[in-house]
CSV table of C-alpha atoms and ligand atoms in Angstrom, one decimal:
chain,number,residue,atom,x,y,z
A,1420,MET,CA,120.7,-72.2,181.3
A,1421,GLN,CA,118.7,-70.3,183.9
A,1422,LYS,CA,120.4,-69.1,187.1
A,1423,LEU,CA,119.1,-67.8,190.4
A,1424,SER,CA,120.6,-64.6,191.9
A,1425,ILE,CA,120.3,-64.0,195.6
A,1426,GLN,CA,121.3,-60.9,197.6
A,1427,GLY,CA,121.6,-62.4,201.1
A,1428,GLY,CA,121.3,-61.0,204.6
A,1429,VAL,CA,117.5,-60.5,204.8
A,1430,PRO,CA,115.6,-62.5,207.6
A,1431,LEU,CA,112.7,-64.3,206.0
A,1432,THR,CA,109.4,-63.0,207.4
A,1433,GLY,CA,105.7,-63.6,206.6
A,1434,ALA,CA,103.5,-66.4,205.5
A,1435,ILE,CA,103.8,-69.0,202.8
A,1436,ARG,CA,101.5,-71.8,201.6
A,1437,VAL,CA,103.1,-75.3,201.3
A,1438,ALA,CA,102.6,-76.9,197.9
A,1439,GLY,CA,101.4,-80.5,197.3
A,1440,ALA,CA,104.1,-83.2,197.8
A,1441,LYS,CA,106.1,-84.1,194.7
A,1442,ASN,CA,106.9,-87.6,196.1
A,1443,ALA,CA,103.3,-88.3,196.8
A,1444,ALA,CA,102.0,-86.9,193.5
A,1445,LEU,CA,104.3,-89.0,191.4
A,1446,PRO,CA,103.2,-92.5,192.6
A,1447,ILE,CA,99.5,-91.3,192.8
A,1448,LEU,CA,99.7,-90.2,189.1
A,1449,ALA,CA,101.2,-93.6,188.2
A,1450,ALA,CA,98.4,-95.3,190.1
A,1451,SER,CA,95.9,-94.0,187.5
A,1452,LEU,CA,97.3,-96.8,185.3
A,1453,LEU,CA,95.5,-99.3,187.6
A,1454,VAL,CA,92.0,-97.9,186.9
A,1455,PRO,CA,89.8,-98.1,183.7
A,1456,GLU,CA,87.9,-95.0,184.9
A,1457,PRO,CA,88.7,-91.3,185.2
A,1458,VAL,CA,90.8,-90.2,188.1
A,1459,HIS,CA,91.1,-86.6,189.3
A,1460,ILE,CA,94.2,-85.6,191.3
A,1461,THR,CA,94.2,-82.2,193.0
A,1462,ASN,CA,96.8,-80.2,195.0
A,1463,VAL,CA,99.4,-81.3,192.4
A,1464,PRO,CA,102.5,-79.2,192.5
A,1465,ARG,CA,103.6,-77.5,189.3
A,1466,LEU,CA,107.0,-79.1,188.9
A,1467,ASN,CA,109.2,-80.5,186.1
A,1468,ASP,CA,109.0,-84.0,187.5
A,1469,VAL,CA,105.2,-83.9,187.6
A,1470,ARG,CA,105.2,-82.7,184.0
A,1471,THR,CA,107.5,-85.6,183.1
A,1472,MET,CA,105.2,-88.2,184.8
A,1473,VAL,CA,102.1,-86.7,183.0
A,1474,LYS,CA,104.0,-86.9,179.7
A,1475,LEU,CA,105.1,-90.5,180.3
A,1476,LEU,CA,101.5,-91.5,181.1
A,1477,GLY,CA,100.3,-89.6,177.9
A,1478,LEU,CA,102.9,-91.5,175.8
A,1479,MET,CA,101.5,-94.8,177.0
A,1480,GLY,CA,98.0,-93.7,175.8
A,1481,VAL,CA,96.5,-92.4,179.1
A,1482,LYS,CA,94.3,-89.4,178.4
A,1483,THR,CA,95.7,-86.6,180.5
A,1484,GLU,CA,94.5,-83.0,181.1
A,1485,ALA,CA,96.7,-81.0,183.4
A,1486,GLY,CA,95.3,-77.8,185.0
A,1487,GLU,CA,97.3,-75.4,187.2
A,1488,HIS,CA,97.3,-77.6,190.3
A,1489,ASP,CA,95.2,-80.6,189.2
A,1490,VAL,CA,95.5,-83.5,186.7
A,1491,ARG,CA,92.7,-85.5,185.1
A,1492,LEU,CA,93.7,-88.9,183.9
A,1493,ASP,CA,91.8,-91.6,182.1
A,1494,ALA,CA,93.5,-95.0,181.5
A,1495,ALA,CA,90.4,-96.8,180.1
A,1496,SER,CA,92.7,-98.2,177.5
A,1497,ILE,CA,96.3,-97.7,176.9
A,1498,GLY,CA,98.6,-98.1,173.8
A,1499,GLU,CA,102.1,-99.2,174.6
A,1500,PRO,CA,103.0,-100.2,178.2
A,1501,PHE,CA,106.5,-98.7,177.8
A,1502,ALA,CA,108.6,-96.1,179.7
A,1503,PRO,CA,111.4,-95.1,177.4
A,1504,TYR,CA,115.0,-94.2,178.4
A,1505,GLU,CA,114.5,-90.6,177.3
A,1506,LEU,CA,112.1,-90.0,180.1
A,1507,VAL,CA,113.4,-92.5,182.7
A,1508,LYS,CA,116.9,-90.9,182.5
A,1509,THR,CA,115.4,-87.5,183.4
A,1510,MET,CA,113.2,-88.9,186.2
A,1511,ARG,CA,113.9,-92.2,188.0
A,1512,ALA,CA,110.4,-92.1,189.5
A,1513,SER,CA,109.3,-93.4,186.0
A,1514,ILE,CA,109.9,-96.9,187.6
A,1515,LEU,CA,106.6,-96.3,189.4
A,1516,ALA,CA,104.8,-97.4,186.2
A,1517,LEU,CA,106.3,-100.9,186.4
A,1518,GLY,CA,104.0,-102.3,189.2
A,1519,PRO,CA,100.7,-100.9,187.9
A,1520,LEU,CA,101.3,-101.8,184.3
A,1521,THR,CA,102.3,-105.4,185.2
A,1522,ALA,CA,99.3,-105.8,187.5
A,1523,ARG,CA,96.6,-104.4,185.1
A,1524,PHE,CA,97.9,-105.3,181.6
A,1525,GLY,CA,100.2,-108.3,182.4
A,1526,GLU,CA,103.1,-106.6,180.6
A,1527,ALA,CA,105.4,-103.7,181.1
A,1528,ARG,CA,108.7,-102.4,179.7
A,1529,VAL,CA,110.4,-99.8,181.7
A,1530,SER,CA,113.9,-98.6,180.9
A,1531,LEU,CA,116.3,-99.6,183.6
A,1532,PRO,CA,117.2,-96.4,185.6
A,1533,GLY,CA,121.0,-95.8,185.8
A,1534,GLY,CA,122.9,-94.4,188.7
A,1535,CYS,CA,122.4,-90.8,189.5
A,1536,ALA,CA,124.1,-87.8,191.2
A,1537,ILE,CA,123.3,-89.0,194.7
A,1538,GLY,CA,124.2,-92.7,194.4
A,1539,GLU,CA,123.8,-96.0,192.5
A,1540,ARG,CA,120.2,-96.5,193.4
A,1541,PRO,CA,119.4,-100.0,192.2
A,1542,VAL,CA,115.8,-101.3,191.7
A,1543,ASP,CA,116.5,-105.0,192.5
A,1544,LEU,CA,113.8,-105.0,195.3
A,1545,HIS,CA,111.1,-103.8,192.9
A,1546,ILE,CA,112.0,-106.7,190.5
A,1547,LYS,CA,112.3,-109.3,193.3
A,1548,GLY,CA,108.9,-108.4,194.7
A,1549,LEU,CA,107.2,-108.6,191.3
A,1550,THR,CA,108.9,-111.9,190.6
A,1551,ALA,CA,107.6,-113.2,193.9
A,1552,MET,CA,104.1,-112.3,192.7
A,1553,GLY,CA,104.5,-114.4,189.7
A,1554,ALA,CA,105.9,-112.0,187.0
A,1555,GLU,CA,108.6,-113.1,184.7
A,1556,ILE,CA,111.2,-110.4,184.4
A,1557,THR,CA,114.0,-110.1,182.0
A,1558,ILE,CA,116.4,-107.3,181.2
A,1559,GLU,CA,116.5,-106.7,177.4
A,1560,GLN,CA,118.3,-103.9,175.7
A,1561,GLY,CA,118.4,-101.8,178.8
A,1562,ASN,CA,114.7,-102.3,179.6
A,1563,ILE,CA,113.1,-104.2,182.4
A,1564,HIS,CA,110.6,-106.4,180.7
A,1565,ALA,CA,107.8,-107.8,182.9
A,1566,LYS,CA,105.3,-110.4,181.8
A,1567,ALA,CA,102.6,-111.9,183.9
A,1568,GLY,CA,99.1,-113.4,184.0
A,1569,ARG,CA,97.2,-112.2,187.0
A,1570,LEU,CA,99.7,-111.5,189.7
A,1571,LYS,CA,99.5,-113.7,192.8
A,1572,GLY,CA,99.6,-112.4,196.4
A,1573,ALA,CA,102.9,-113.2,198.1
A,1574,ARG,CA,104.8,-112.5,201.3
A,1575,ILE,CA,107.7,-110.2,200.4
A,1576,PHE,CA,110.5,-109.1,202.7
A,1577,MET,CA,112.5,-106.2,201.6
A,1578,ASP,CA,116.0,-106.2,203.1
A,1579,THR,CA,116.4,-102.4,202.6
A,1580,VAL,CA,113.6,-99.9,203.3
A,1581,THR,CA,112.7,-98.6,199.9
A,1582,VAL,CA,110.0,-95.9,199.3
A,1583,THR,CA,109.3,-96.3,195.6
A,1584,GLY,CA,109.9,-100.1,195.9
A,1585,THR,CA,107.1,-100.3,198.6
A,1586,GLU,CA,104.9,-98.1,196.4
A,1587,ASN,CA,105.4,-100.2,193.3
A,1588,LEU,CA,104.6,-103.5,195.1
A,1589,MET,CA,101.7,-102.0,197.0
A,1590,MET,CA,100.1,-100.8,193.7
A,1591,ALA,CA,100.8,-104.1,192.0
A,1592,ALA,CA,99.3,-106.1,194.9
A,1593,THR,CA,95.9,-104.2,194.7
A,1594,LEU,CA,94.9,-106.2,191.6
A,1595,ALA,CA,96.7,-109.5,192.5
A,1596,ASP,CA,94.9,-112.7,193.4
A,1597,GLY,CA,95.0,-113.1,197.1
A,1598,GLU,CA,96.9,-111.4,199.9
A,1599,THR,CA,100.3,-109.7,199.7
A,1600,ILE,CA,102.3,-108.9,202.8
A,1601,LEU,CA,105.0,-106.4,202.5
A,1602,GLU,CA,107.5,-106.7,205.3
A,1603,ASN,CA,110.1,-104.0,206.2
A,1604,ALA,CA,107.9,-101.7,204.2
A,1605,ALA,CA,108.6,-97.9,204.0
A,1606,ARG,CA,106.6,-95.9,206.5
A,1607,GLU,CA,107.0,-92.5,204.7
A,1608,PRO,CA,103.9,-90.3,204.8
A,1609,GLU,CA,103.9,-90.4,200.9
A,1610,VAL,CA,103.4,-94.2,201.0
A,1611,VAL,CA,100.5,-93.5,203.3
A,1612,ASP,CA,99.0,-90.9,201.0
A,1613,LEU,CA,99.3,-93.3,198.1
A,1614,ALA,CA,97.6,-96.0,200.1
A,1615,ARG,CA,94.8,-93.7,201.0
A,1616,CYS,CA,94.3,-92.9,197.3
A,1617,LEU,CA,94.3,-96.6,196.4
A,1618,VAL,CA,91.8,-97.4,199.2
A,1619,ALA,CA,89.5,-94.6,197.8
A,1620,MET,CA,89.8,-96.5,194.5
A,1621,GLY,CA,88.5,-99.6,196.1
A,1622,ALA,CA,91.8,-101.3,197.1
A,1623,ARG,CA,91.9,-103.3,200.4
A,1624,ILE,CA,95.0,-102.2,202.2
A,1625,SER,CA,95.9,-102.1,205.9
A,1626,GLY,CA,99.0,-101.4,207.9
A,1627,HIS,CA,100.2,-98.5,205.8
A,1628,GLY,CA,102.3,-96.2,208.0
A,1629,THR,CA,103.7,-99.3,209.7
A,1630,ASP,CA,106.5,-101.6,208.4
A,1631,VAL,CA,104.0,-104.4,207.5
A,1632,ILE,CA,101.5,-103.6,204.8
A,1633,ARG,CA,98.8,-106.1,203.9
A,1634,VAL,CA,97.0,-105.9,200.6
A,1635,GLN,CA,94.0,-108.1,199.7
A,1636,GLY,CA,93.8,-108.1,195.9
A,1637,VAL,CA,90.6,-107.1,194.2
A,1638,GLU,CA,89.3,-107.7,190.7
A,1639,ARG,CA,89.2,-104.1,189.7
A,1640,LEU,CA,89.5,-100.6,191.0
A,1641,HIS,CA,87.4,-97.5,190.3
A,1642,GLY,CA,87.8,-93.8,189.6
A,1643,VAL,CA,88.5,-91.4,192.4
A,1644,THR,CA,89.2,-87.7,193.3
A,1645,HIS,CA,92.2,-87.4,195.6
A,1646,SER,CA,94.0,-84.4,197.0
A,1647,VAL,CA,97.7,-84.8,197.4
A,1648,MET,CA,99.2,-84.3,200.9
A,1649,PRO,CA,101.4,-81.2,201.4
A,1650,ASP,CA,105.1,-81.5,200.8
A,1651,ARG,CA,107.0,-82.1,204.1
A,1652,ILE,CA,110.4,-81.6,202.4
A,1653,GLU,CA,109.3,-78.3,200.9
A,1654,ALA,CA,108.0,-77.3,204.4
A,1655,GLY,CA,111.2,-78.4,206.1
A,1656,THR,CA,113.3,-76.5,203.6
A,1657,PHE,CA,111.3,-73.2,204.3
A,1658,LEU,CA,111.7,-73.9,208.1
A,1659,ALA,CA,115.5,-74.4,207.7
A,1660,ALA,CA,115.7,-71.2,205.6
A,1661,ALA,CA,113.8,-69.2,208.2
A,1662,ALA,CA,116.0,-70.5,211.0
A,1663,ALA,CA,119.2,-69.8,209.1
A,1664,THR,CA,118.2,-66.2,208.3
A,1665,ARG,CA,116.9,-65.7,211.9
A,1666,GLY,CA,113.5,-65.0,210.6
A,1667,ALA,CA,109.8,-65.5,211.6
A,1668,VAL,CA,107.7,-67.5,209.1
A,1669,THR,CA,104.3,-69.1,209.2
A,1670,LEU,CA,103.7,-72.1,206.9
A,1671,GLU,CA,100.1,-72.6,205.9
A,1672,GLU,CA,98.7,-76.0,204.8
A,1673,ALA,CA,101.7,-77.6,206.5
A,1674,PRO,CA,102.0,-81.4,207.0
A,1675,VAL,CA,102.3,-80.9,210.7
A,1676,ASP,CA,102.3,-84.6,211.6
A,1677,ALA,CA,105.0,-85.5,209.1
A,1678,LEU,CA,107.8,-83.3,210.3
A,1679,ASP,CA,108.5,-84.5,213.9
A,1680,ALA,CA,112.2,-85.3,213.4
A,1681,VAL,CA,112.8,-82.0,211.6
A,1682,ILE,CA,110.9,-79.9,214.1
A,1683,GLU,CA,112.8,-81.6,217.0
A,1684,LYS,CA,116.1,-80.7,215.4
A,1685,LEU,CA,115.1,-77.1,214.7
A,1686,ARG,CA,114.1,-76.7,218.3
A,1687,GLU,CA,117.5,-78.1,219.4
A,1688,ALA,CA,119.0,-75.4,217.2
A,1689,GLY,CA,117.2,-72.8,219.2
A,1690,ALA,CA,114.1,-72.1,217.1
A,1691,ALA,CA,110.7,-71.6,218.6
A,1692,ILE,CA,108.1,-73.6,216.7
A,1693,ALA,CA,104.3,-73.3,217.3
A,1694,VAL,CA,102.4,-76.2,215.8
A,1695,GLY,CA,98.8,-75.4,214.8
A,1696,GLU,CA,96.2,-77.7,213.2
A,1697,ARG,CA,97.5,-77.0,209.7
A,1698,THR,CA,100.1,-74.3,210.4
A,1699,LEU,CA,103.6,-74.1,211.6
A,1700,ARG,CA,105.1,-70.9,212.9
A,1701,ILE,CA,108.9,-70.7,213.3
A,1702,THR,CA,110.7,-67.9,215.0
A,1703,MET,CA,114.5,-67.8,215.3
A,1704,LYS,CA,116.0,-65.2,217.5
A,1705,GLY,CA,119.7,-65.0,217.5
A,1706,ARG,CA,122.3,-67.3,216.0
A,1707,PRO,CA,121.3,-71.0,215.6
A,1708,ARG,CA,123.1,-73.6,217.6
A,1709,ALA,CA,124.9,-76.5,215.7
A,1710,VAL,CA,122.8,-79.6,215.5
A,1711,SER,CA,124.0,-83.1,214.6
A,1712,VAL,CA,121.7,-85.3,212.5
A,1713,ARG,CA,121.8,-88.8,211.1
A,1714,THR,CA,119.5,-89.6,208.2
A,1715,ALA,CA,117.2,-92.7,208.5
A,1716,PRO,CA,114.0,-94.0,206.9
A,1717,HIS,CA,110.8,-92.4,208.3
A,1718,PRO,CA,110.1,-91.6,211.1
A,1719,GLY,CA,113.9,-90.8,211.3
A,1720,PHE,CA,115.5,-87.7,210.0
A,1721,PRO,CA,114.9,-87.5,206.2
A,1722,THR,CA,117.8,-87.8,203.8
A,1723,ASP,CA,115.9,-85.2,201.7
A,1724,MET,CA,116.6,-82.6,204.5
A,1725,GLN,CA,120.2,-83.5,205.0
A,1726,ALA,CA,121.7,-80.8,202.6
A,1727,GLN,CA,119.5,-78.1,204.1
A,1728,PHE,CA,120.7,-78.9,207.6
A,1729,ILE,CA,124.3,-78.8,206.5
A,1730,ALA,CA,123.5,-75.2,205.2
A,1731,LEU,CA,122.0,-74.3,208.5
A,1732,ASN,CA,124.9,-75.6,210.4
A,1733,CYS,CA,127.3,-73.6,208.3
A,1734,VAL,CA,126.3,-70.5,210.1
A,1735,ALA,CA,125.5,-72.0,213.5
A,1736,GLU,CA,127.4,-71.7,216.8
A,1737,GLY,CA,129.6,-74.7,217.3
A,1738,ALA,CA,130.3,-77.9,215.3
A,1739,ALA,CA,127.9,-80.5,214.0
A,1740,HIS,CA,128.1,-84.0,212.6
A,1741,VAL,CA,125.7,-84.8,209.7
A,1742,THR,CA,125.7,-88.5,208.8
A,1743,GLU,CA,124.1,-89.7,205.6
A,1744,THR,CA,123.0,-93.4,205.8
A,1745,ILE,CA,120.6,-93.7,202.8
A,1746,PHE,CA,122.6,-92.6,199.7
A,1747,GLU,CA,126.3,-93.1,199.2
A,1748,ASN,CA,127.1,-89.9,197.3
A,1749,ARG,CA,124.9,-87.2,198.7
A,1750,PHE,CA,127.5,-84.6,199.8
A,1751,MET,CA,127.9,-82.8,196.4
A,1752,HIS,CA,126.7,-79.6,198.0
A,1753,VAL,CA,129.7,-79.5,200.4
A,1754,GLN,CA,132.2,-78.3,197.9
A,1755,GLU,CA,129.8,-75.6,196.7
A,1756,LEU,CA,129.0,-74.5,200.2
A,1757,ARG,CA,132.8,-74.2,200.8
A,1758,ARG,CA,132.8,-71.6,197.9
A,1759,LEU,CA,130.6,-69.4,200.1
A,1760,GLY,CA,133.1,-69.7,203.0
A,1761,ALA,CA,131.7,-72.7,204.9
A,1762,HIS,CA,134.0,-74.9,206.9
A,1763,ILE,CA,133.1,-78.5,206.3
A,1764,GLU,CA,135.2,-81.7,206.3
A,1765,VAL,CA,133.8,-85.0,205.0
A,1766,GLU,CA,134.9,-88.3,206.6
A,1767,GLY,CA,133.2,-91.3,205.0
A,1768,ASN,CA,129.5,-90.7,205.2
A,1769,THR,CA,129.8,-87.9,207.8
A,1770,ALA,CA,130.2,-84.2,207.2
A,1771,ILE,CA,131.7,-82.2,210.1
A,1772,ILE,CA,130.6,-78.6,209.9
A,1773,HIS,CA,132.2,-75.9,212.0
A,1774,GLY,CA,129.9,-72.9,212.0
A,1775,VAL,CA,131.3,-69.6,210.8
A,1776,ASP,CA,130.2,-66.0,211.6
A,1777,ARG,CA,129.4,-65.1,208.0
A,1778,LEU,CA,129.2,-66.6,204.5
A,1779,ALA,CA,130.0,-64.5,201.5
A,1780,GLY,CA,128.2,-64.7,198.2
A,1781,ALA,CA,129.8,-66.5,195.2
A,1782,ALA,CA,129.0,-68.3,192.0
A,1783,VAL,CA,127.9,-71.9,192.8
A,1784,MET,CA,126.4,-74.8,190.9
A,1785,ALA,CA,123.5,-77.0,191.8
A,1786,THR,CA,124.2,-80.7,191.4
A,1787,ASP,CA,120.8,-82.2,192.5
A,1788,LEU,CA,117.5,-81.1,193.8
A,1789,ARG,CA,118.2,-81.0,197.6
A,1790,ALA,CA,121.8,-79.8,197.1
A,1791,SER,CA,120.3,-76.8,195.2
A,1792,ALA,CA,117.9,-76.1,198.1
A,1793,SER,CA,120.9,-76.0,200.5
A,1794,LEU,CA,122.6,-73.5,198.2
A,1795,VAL,CA,119.5,-71.3,198.3
A,1796,ILE,CA,119.5,-71.3,202.1
A,1797,ALA,CA,123.2,-70.5,202.2
A,1798,GLY,CA,122.7,-67.8,199.6
A,1799,LEU,CA,119.9,-66.2,201.7
A,1800,VAL,CA,122.3,-65.9,204.6
A,1801,ALA,CA,125.5,-64.9,202.7
A,1802,GLU,CA,126.6,-61.3,202.4
A,1803,GLY,CA,126.5,-60.0,198.8
A,1804,GLU,CA,125.3,-61.8,195.7
A,1805,THR,CA,125.2,-65.6,195.3
A,1806,VAL,CA,124.5,-66.9,191.8
A,1807,ILE,CA,123.3,-70.5,191.5
A,1808,ASP,CA,123.8,-72.2,188.2
A,1809,ARG,CA,121.8,-75.2,186.9
A,1810,ILE,CA,118.6,-74.4,188.8
A,1811,TYR,CA,116.6,-76.8,186.7
A,1812,HIS,CA,117.5,-79.1,189.6
A,1813,LEU,CA,115.6,-76.8,191.9
A,1814,ASP,CA,112.6,-76.6,189.6
A,1815,ARG,CA,112.2,-80.4,189.9
A,1816,GLY,CA,111.0,-80.0,193.5
A,1817,TYR,CA,110.2,-76.4,194.4
A,1818,GLU,CA,107.4,-74.4,192.7
A,1819,ARG,CA,108.1,-70.8,191.6
A,1820,ILE,CA,110.8,-70.6,194.4
A,1821,GLU,CA,111.9,-67.0,193.6
A,1822,GLU,CA,108.3,-65.6,193.8
A,1823,ARG,CA,107.5,-67.4,197.0
A,1824,LEU,CA,110.7,-66.6,198.8
A,1825,GLY,CA,110.5,-63.1,197.4
A,1826,ALA,CA,107.1,-62.8,199.2
A,1827,LEU,CA,108.9,-63.5,202.4
A,1828,GLY,CA,111.3,-60.6,201.8
A,1829,ALA,CA,114.2,-62.5,200.1
A,1830,ARG,CA,116.0,-60.5,197.4
A,1831,ILE,CA,116.0,-63.2,194.8
A,1832,LYS,CA,115.5,-63.3,191.0
A,1833,ARG,CA,115.8,-65.6,188.1
A,1834,LEU,CA,118.4,-64.8,185.4
A,1835,ASP,CA,117.9,-66.1,181.9
B,1150,LIG,N1,117.6,-99.6,197.2
B,1150,LIG,C1,118.0,-100.8,196.9
B,1150,LIG,N2,117.3,-101.6,196.1
B,1150,LIG,C2,116.1,-101.2,195.6
B,1150,LIG,C3,115.6,-99.9,195.9
B,1150,LIG,C4,116.3,-99.1,196.8
B,1150,LIG,O1,119.1,-101.2,197.3
B,1150,LIG,O2,115.5,-102.0,194.8
B,1150,LIG,C5,118.3,-98.7,198.1
B,1150,LIG,C6,118.8,-97.4,197.5
B,1150,LIG,O3,119.9,-97.5,196.7
B,1150,LIG,C7,118.9,-96.5,198.7
B,1150,LIG,C8,117.9,-97.0,199.6
B,1150,LIG,O4,117.5,-98.3,199.2
B,1150,LIG,O5,120.2,-96.7,199.2
B,1150,LIG,C9,116.6,-96.1,199.7
B,1150,LIG,O6,116.2,-95.8,198.4
B,1150,LIG,P1,114.6,-95.7,198.1
B,1150,LIG,O7,114.2,-96.8,197.2
B,1150,LIG,O8,113.8,-95.5,199.3
B,1150,LIG,O9,114.6,-94.3,197.3
B,1150,LIG,P2,113.6,-94.0,196.1
B,1150,LIG,O10,112.3,-94.6,196.3
B,1150,LIG,O11,114.3,-94.1,194.8
B,1150,LIG,C10,112.5,-91.9,197.3
B,1150,LIG,C11,112.3,-90.4,196.9
B,1150,LIG,C12,113.7,-89.7,197.1
B,1150,LIG,C13,114.1,-89.9,198.6
B,1150,LIG,C14,114.2,-91.4,198.9
B,1150,LIG,C15,114.5,-91.7,200.3
B,1150,LIG,C16,110.5,-90.5,195.3
B,1150,LIG,C17,110.1,-90.2,193.9
B,1150,LIG,N3,111.8,-90.3,195.6
B,1150,LIG,O12,113.5,-92.4,196.3
B,1150,LIG,O13,113.5,-88.4,196.9
B,1150,LIG,O14,115.4,-89.4,198.8
B,1150,LIG,O15,112.9,-92.1,198.6
B,1150,LIG,O16,113.6,-91.2,201.2
B,1150,LIG,O17,109.7,-90.7,196.2
B,1150,LIG,C18,114.1,-86.1,196.4
B,1150,LIG,O18,112.9,-85.8,196.4
B,1150,LIG,O19,115.0,-85.3,196.3
B,1150,LIG,C19,114.4,-87.6,196.4
B,1150,LIG,C20,115.6,-88.0,195.9
């Protein structure tokens, strides 16, 4: 299993280009199932999860051609509308095939995702929403089986804000008969990017970016070329790494409008951040100050940045409270960060971090994607060598991390 070795203690300096957003690319690739014409998606990050989604679509009979950072898809006809357990268990976002398949083909079978490292993560709201639109849904042999004639528009209230739930139902509604109103919808920028892509395909959607999305169903959608938005979590991770190492880094092609909560907290930590049209420049002079955060749906502080901010707080001046409100088990990085010398207590869904003067390198293990990002940040700060095991978690969400951080001066290499 591949590992990452980091010799810490070097401030990150230089410029880095932000890659396309994983969590926008995945639903946008799934949206190709809605269209009987070729679709061309650009600015696609090269990540394991993207490869899994392309493989899944290919298995269903979609013609796929993946370039370095683009994917061509043609779902003129498909074979089996089935997402098998082997793929769903490696990537929960496979559930994003459910809405489009049901809407266009009147049938879908998607293996029921199990719990995962960060929490239970049910998909009841996806199922309830499709049922409200007229689909008949049963669970058979571990698969969600949906059957429908043409879906019908409906008013759907989701009692928890769900990102992929909103995306699944918004995609399904594009081909439904009549109007669908999604209430308490997710406002995440990735939902907005998907909506923009669907609109370019001919969908009639309004309200994306607010908590009420209206979709007027159409008979059919058409082919499109769409460029995926830049990844706000990758950008936020680089900003946190620059702050923790007391560096000076420019992010190019940055999603400057999607990072308000993160930028605000980094400024509170003492970083100077200059926001350009498509660039962000962070400079951190001196030791960061501890900053408390509480995760919340967008535009609140993203749960996908929680682990990285715990890492930043590990070496900050003072104590911080970091509260996780979205997932029930997202503190797996805490025990690994302690191995590097961090002082962290966990009480319920809050981590209390007392900043220390120095961390010291050690062998640690990645448990999930963002946990592994926090270990990279801590490793970049720690004195001596940190070796991170199970970095396939990291490869799910960060493209060629060692090369790109290496270009910023980090002493980092992949070990086979
Ligand atoms: N939930 C339900 N019922 C549902 C759906 C969700 O109770 O039917 C609950 C979940 O258990 C959770 C909360 O709602 O407590 C929010 O979950 P959500 O559905 O929004 O999460 P998701 O759509 O499965 C996406 C991202 C995650 C990110 C979350 C929250 C993708 C592919 N994944 O997951 O990304 O953490 O939204 O912002 O978009 C990551 O990139 O590391 C990652 C985990």
